[in-house]
């Protein structure tokens, strides 16, 4: 990356761009980045026929994956390389075939090598799941030192 970033918002966008380039899982599921900011990320995904289970509702694993991806982009928005240490989801209502699911992740706390993030997954105005993720910083950065 050859663009100098000067604000936390610029850093967050540049980190998301670098991470997205390597994120075959999120891209393969048809996810898209809606919004990125420091400690914040919003991703969306449409529920396809291959994402519904035997009940003909969105498989919980795909909802979890969308929430986990939003969590990942939020906690990697500060130019640290960060991975999940733990994630928990509560399913509230079912997602349905054709729904556009939106996962909005926000930083609750971050200090040292640990962080906590909450993610709300919605279909329209309906909350379908709440996710909480615990993060852990690992060695490395997304942006070269001269870009910061």
PDB file of C-alpha atoms in Angstrom:
ATOM      1  CA  UNK A   1       0.000   0.000   0.000  1.00  0.00           C
ATOM      2  CA  UNK A   2       1.455   3.359  -1.018  1.00  0.00           C
ATOM      3  CA  UNK A   3      -1.102   5.735   0.464  1.00  0.00           C
ATOM      4  CA  UNK A   4      -0.243   7.708   3.580  1.00  0.00           C
ATOM      5  CA  UNK A   5      -3.034   7.430   6.112  1.00  0.00           C
ATOM      6  CA  UNK A   6      -3.493  10.219   8.585  1.00  0.00           C
ATOM      7  CA  UNK A   7      -6.700   9.709  10.550  1.00  0.00           C
ATOM      8  CA  UNK A   8      -8.097   6.756  12.516  1.00  0.00           C
ATOM      9  CA  UNK A   9     -10.824   6.497   9.840  1.00  0.00           C
ATOM     10  CA  UNK A  10      -8.168   6.294   7.092  1.00  0.00           C
ATOM     11  CA  UNK A  11      -6.297   3.622   9.061  1.00  0.00           C
ATOM     12  CA  UNK A  12      -9.495   1.608   9.546  1.00  0.00           C
ATOM     13  CA  UNK A  13     -10.355   1.753   5.820  1.00  0.00           C
ATOM     14  CA  UNK A  14      -6.800   0.877   4.755  1.00  0.00           C
ATOM     15  CA  UNK A  15      -6.689  -2.078   7.177  1.00  0.00           C
ATOM     16  CA  UNK A  16     -10.065  -3.309   5.899  1.00  0.00           C
ATOM     17  CA  UNK A  17      -8.839  -3.079   2.317  1.00  0.00           C
ATOM     18  CA  UNK A  18      -5.701  -5.078   3.117  1.00  0.00           C
ATOM     19  CA  UNK A  19      -7.665  -7.673   5.082  1.00  0.00           C
ATOM     20  CA  UNK A  20     -10.451  -7.961   2.464  1.00  0.00           C
ATOM     21  CA  UNK A  21      -7.879  -8.754  -0.226  1.00  0.00           C
ATOM     22  CA  UNK A  22      -7.016 -11.956   1.669  1.00  0.00           C
ATOM     23  CA  UNK A  23     -10.491 -12.883   2.984  1.00  0.00           C
ATOM     24  CA  UNK A  24     -11.649 -15.609   0.612  1.00  0.00           C
ATOM     25  CA  UNK A  25     -14.242 -16.920   3.100  1.00  0.00           C
ATOM     26  CA  UNK A  26     -16.220 -13.683   3.421  1.00  0.00           C
ATOM     27  CA  UNK A  27     -15.989 -12.947  -0.303  1.00  0.00           C
ATOM     28  CA  UNK A  28     -16.968 -16.527  -1.167  1.00  0.00           C
ATOM     29  CA  UNK A  29     -20.174 -16.212   0.875  1.00  0.00           C
ATOM     30  CA  UNK A  30     -21.088 -13.049  -0.987  1.00  0.00           C
ATOM     31  CA  UNK A  31     -20.450 -10.706   1.931  1.00  0.00           C
ATOM     32  CA  UNK A  32     -19.804  -7.056   1.314  1.00  0.00           C
ATOM     33  CA  UNK A  33     -18.344  -4.353   3.498  1.00  0.00           C
ATOM     34  CA  UNK A  34     -20.985  -1.686   4.137  1.00  0.00           C
ATOM     35  CA  UNK A  35     -19.101   0.598   6.523  1.00  0.00           C
ATOM     36  CA  UNK A  36     -15.762   0.654   8.353  1.00  0.00           C
ATOM     37  CA  UNK A  37     -14.471   2.901  11.121  1.00  0.00           C
ATOM     38  CA  UNK A  38     -12.168   2.681  14.114  1.00  0.00           C
ATOM     39  CA  UNK A  39     -13.563  -0.162  16.229  1.00  0.00           C
ATOM     40  CA  UNK A  40     -16.599  -0.483  13.962  1.00  0.00           C
ATOM     41  CA  UNK A  41     -17.571  -2.568  10.943  1.00  0.00           C
ATOM     42  CA  UNK A  42     -20.789  -3.323   9.117  1.00  0.00           C
ATOM     43  CA  UNK A  43     -20.991  -6.234   6.670  1.00  0.00           C
ATOM     44  CA  UNK A  44     -23.960  -7.552   4.695  1.00  0.00           C
ATOM     45  CA  UNK A  45     -24.849 -10.867   3.083  1.00  0.00           C
ATOM     46  CA  UNK A  46     -27.886 -12.171   1.213  1.00  0.00           C
ATOM     47  CA  UNK A  47     -29.302 -15.526   2.327  1.00  0.00           C
ATOM     48  CA  UNK A  48     -28.946 -17.800  -0.716  1.00  0.00           C
ATOM     49  CA  UNK A  49     -30.645 -21.181  -1.309  1.00  0.00           C
ATOM     50  CA  UNK A  50     -27.444 -22.993  -0.300  1.00  0.00           C
ATOM     51  CA  UNK A  51     -27.551 -21.207   3.088  1.00  0.00           C
ATOM     52  CA  UNK A  52     -30.882 -22.533   4.340  1.00  0.00           C
ATOM     53  CA  UNK A  53     -31.214 -25.618   6.526  1.00  0.00           C
ATOM     54  CA  UNK A  54     -33.813 -28.382   6.761  1.00  0.00           C
ATOM     55  CA  UNK A  55     -36.217 -25.970   8.458  1.00  0.00           C
ATOM     56  CA  UNK A  56     -35.895 -23.767   5.331  1.00  0.00           C
ATOM     57  CA  UNK A  57     -34.449 -20.914   7.420  1.00  0.00           C
ATOM     58  CA  UNK A  58     -30.957 -19.417   7.359  1.00  0.00           C
ATOM     59  CA  UNK A  59     -28.491 -21.912   8.808  1.00  0.00           C
ATOM     60  CA  UNK A  60     -27.109 -20.568  12.075  1.00  0.00           C
ATOM     61  CA  UNK A  61     -23.555 -21.248  10.966  1.00  0.00           C
ATOM     62  CA  UNK A  62     -23.878 -18.706   8.169  1.00  0.00           C
ATOM     63  CA  UNK A  63     -25.348 -16.106  10.527  1.00  0.00           C
ATOM     64  CA  UNK A  64     -22.476 -16.764  12.942  1.00  0.00           C
ATOM     65  CA  UNK A  65     -19.965 -16.439  10.101  1.00  0.00           C
ATOM     66  CA  UNK A  66     -21.381 -13.068   9.041  1.00  0.00           C
ATOM     67  CA  UNK A  67     -21.224 -11.823  12.643  1.00  0.00           C
ATOM     68  CA  UNK A  68     -17.709 -13.218  13.045  1.00  0.00           C
ATOM     69  CA  UNK A  69     -16.535 -11.467   9.882  1.00  0.00           C
ATOM     70  CA  UNK A  70     -17.946  -8.118  11.037  1.00  0.00           C
ATOM     71  CA  UNK A  71     -16.237  -8.706  14.392  1.00  0.00           C
ATOM     72  CA  UNK A  72     -12.952  -9.432  12.601  1.00  0.00           C
ATOM     73  CA  UNK A  73     -13.060  -6.232  10.563  1.00  0.00           C
ATOM     74  CA  UNK A  74     -13.945  -4.150  13.621  1.00  0.00           C
ATOM     75  CA  UNK A  75     -11.142  -5.512  15.791  1.00  0.00           C
ATOM     76  CA  UNK A  76      -8.563  -5.281  12.980  1.00  0.00           C
ATOM     77  CA  UNK A  77      -9.372  -1.614  12.327  1.00  0.00           C
ATOM     78  CA  UNK A  78      -6.554  -0.207  14.486  1.00  0.00           C
ATOM     79  CA  UNK A  79      -3.689  -1.693  12.414  1.00  0.00           C
ATOM     80  CA  UNK A  80      -2.970  -4.523  14.811  1.00  0.00           C
ATOM     81  CA  UNK A  81      -3.370  -8.074  13.584  1.00  0.00           C
ATOM     82  CA  UNK A  82      -6.133  -9.514  15.732  1.00  0.00           C
ATOM     83  CA  UNK A  83      -7.829 -12.923  15.932  1.00  0.00           C
ATOM     84  CA  UNK A  84     -10.846 -14.248  17.781  1.00  0.00           C
ATOM     85  CA  UNK A  85     -10.258 -15.792  21.184  1.00  0.00           C
ATOM     86  CA  UNK A  86     -13.929 -16.583  21.759  1.00  0.00           C
ATOM     87  CA  UNK A  87     -17.298 -15.936  20.168  1.00  0.00           C
ATOM     88  CA  UNK A  88     -20.838 -16.548  21.363  1.00  0.00           C
ATOM     89  CA  UNK A  89     -24.113 -15.979  19.555  1.00  0.00           C
ATOM     90  CA  UNK A  90     -27.737 -15.881  20.591  1.00  0.00           C
ATOM     91  CA  UNK A  91     -30.272 -16.503  17.835  1.00  0.00           C
ATOM     92  CA  UNK A  92     -33.391 -14.409  18.357  1.00  0.00           C
ATOM     93  CA  UNK A  93     -35.451 -14.817  15.172  1.00  0.00           C
ATOM     94  CA  UNK A  94     -34.859 -16.799  12.006  1.00  0.00           C
ATOM     95  CA  UNK A  95     -33.318 -15.394   8.871  1.00  0.00           C
ATOM     96  CA  UNK A  96     -35.120 -16.385   5.698  1.00  0.00           C
ATOM     97  CA  UNK A  97     -34.188 -17.196   2.124  1.00  0.00           C
ATOM     98  CA  UNK A  98     -33.620 -13.936   0.272  1.00  0.00           C
ATOM     99  CA  UNK A  99     -33.097 -11.838   3.417  1.00  0.00           C
ATOM    100  CA  UNK A 100     -30.317  -9.285   3.343  1.00  0.00           C
ATOM    101  CA  UNK A 101     -28.564  -9.753   6.666  1.00  0.00           C
ATOM    102  CA  UNK A 102     -26.534  -6.884   8.075  1.00  0.00           C
ATOM    103  CA  UNK A 103     -24.039  -7.375  10.905  1.00  0.00           C
ATOM    104  CA  UNK A 104     -22.914  -4.253  12.759  1.00  0.00           C
ATOM    105  CA  UNK A 105     -19.921  -4.766  15.041  1.00  0.00           C
ATOM    106  CA  UNK A 106     -18.811  -2.239  17.626  1.00  0.00           C
ATOM    107  CA  UNK A 107     -15.937  -2.150  20.035  1.00  0.00           C
ATOM    108  CA  UNK A 108     -16.987  -2.407  23.678  1.00  0.00           C
ATOM    109  CA  UNK A 109     -13.497  -2.319  25.188  1.00  0.00           C
ATOM    110  CA  UNK A 110      -9.926  -2.730  24.000  1.00  0.00           C
ATOM    111  CA  UNK A 111      -6.792  -2.758  26.113  1.00  0.00           C
ATOM    112  CA  UNK A 112      -3.453  -4.510  26.062  1.00  0.00           C
ATOM    113  CA  UNK A 113      -3.824  -7.515  23.784  1.00  0.00           C
ATOM    114  CA  UNK A 114      -7.542  -8.109  24.451  1.00  0.00           C
ATOM    115  CA  UNK A 115     -10.819  -6.649  23.287  1.00  0.00           C
ATOM    116  CA  UNK A 116     -14.553  -7.260  23.458  1.00  0.00           C
ATOM    117  CA  UNK A 117     -16.908  -6.544  20.564  1.00  0.00           C
ATOM    118  CA  UNK A 118     -20.677  -6.758  20.208  1.00  0.00           C
ATOM    119  CA  UNK A 119     -22.321  -7.551  16.900  1.00  0.00           C
ATOM    120  CA  UNK A 120     -26.006  -7.176  16.084  1.00  0.00           C
ATOM    121  CA  UNK A 121     -27.325  -9.054  13.041  1.00  0.00           C
ATOM    122  CA  UNK A 122     -30.511  -7.738  11.468  1.00  0.00           C
ATOM    123  CA  UNK A 123     -32.821  -8.527   8.568  1.00  0.00           C
ATOM    124  CA  UNK A 124     -34.428  -5.179   7.798  1.00  0.00           C
ATOM    125  CA  UNK A 125     -35.554  -3.747  11.128  1.00  0.00           C
ATOM    126  CA  UNK A 126     -35.688  -7.174  12.799  1.00  0.00           C
ATOM    127  CA  UNK A 127     -32.860  -8.248  15.091  1.00  0.00           C
ATOM    128  CA  UNK A 128     -32.171 -11.902  14.383  1.00  0.00           C
ATOM    129  CA  UNK A 129     -28.989 -12.478  16.415  1.00  0.00           C
ATOM    130  CA  UNK A 130     -26.638 -10.944  18.978  1.00  0.00           C
ATOM    131  CA  UNK A 131     -22.967 -11.973  19.002  1.00  0.00           C
ATOM    132  CA  UNK A 132     -20.173 -11.160  21.463  1.00  0.00           C
ATOM    133  CA  UNK A 133     -16.574 -11.733  20.480  1.00  0.00           C
ATOM    134  CA  UNK A 134     -13.378 -11.605  22.499  1.00  0.00           C
ATOM    135  CA  UNK A 135     -10.275 -10.679  20.538  1.00  0.00           C
ATOM    136  CA  UNK A 136      -6.564 -11.235  20.971  1.00  0.00           C
ATOM    137  CA  UNK A 137      -3.785  -9.223  19.302  1.00  0.00           C
ATOM    138  CA  UNK A 138      -1.117 -11.302  17.552  1.00  0.00           C
ATOM    139  CA  UNK A 139       2.226 -10.106  16.159  1.00  0.00           C
ATOM    140  CA  UNK A 140       2.176  -7.919  13.053  1.00  0.00           C
ATOM    141  CA  UNK A 141       0.348  -5.016  11.457  1.00  0.00           C
ATOM    142  CA  UNK A 142      -1.811  -4.585   8.369  1.00  0.00           C
ATOM    143  CA  UNK A 143      -0.054  -1.468   7.096  1.00  0.00           C
ATOM    144  CA  UNK A 144       3.660  -0.906   6.524  1.00  0.00           C
ATOM    145  CA  UNK A 145       5.188   1.652   8.902  1.00  0.00           C
ATOM    146  CA  UNK A 146       5.604   4.308   6.167  1.00  0.00           C
ATOM    147  CA  UNK A 147       1.856   4.208   5.405  1.00  0.00           C
ATOM    148  CA  UNK A 148       0.846   5.200   8.926  1.00  0.00           C
TER     149      UNK A 148
END
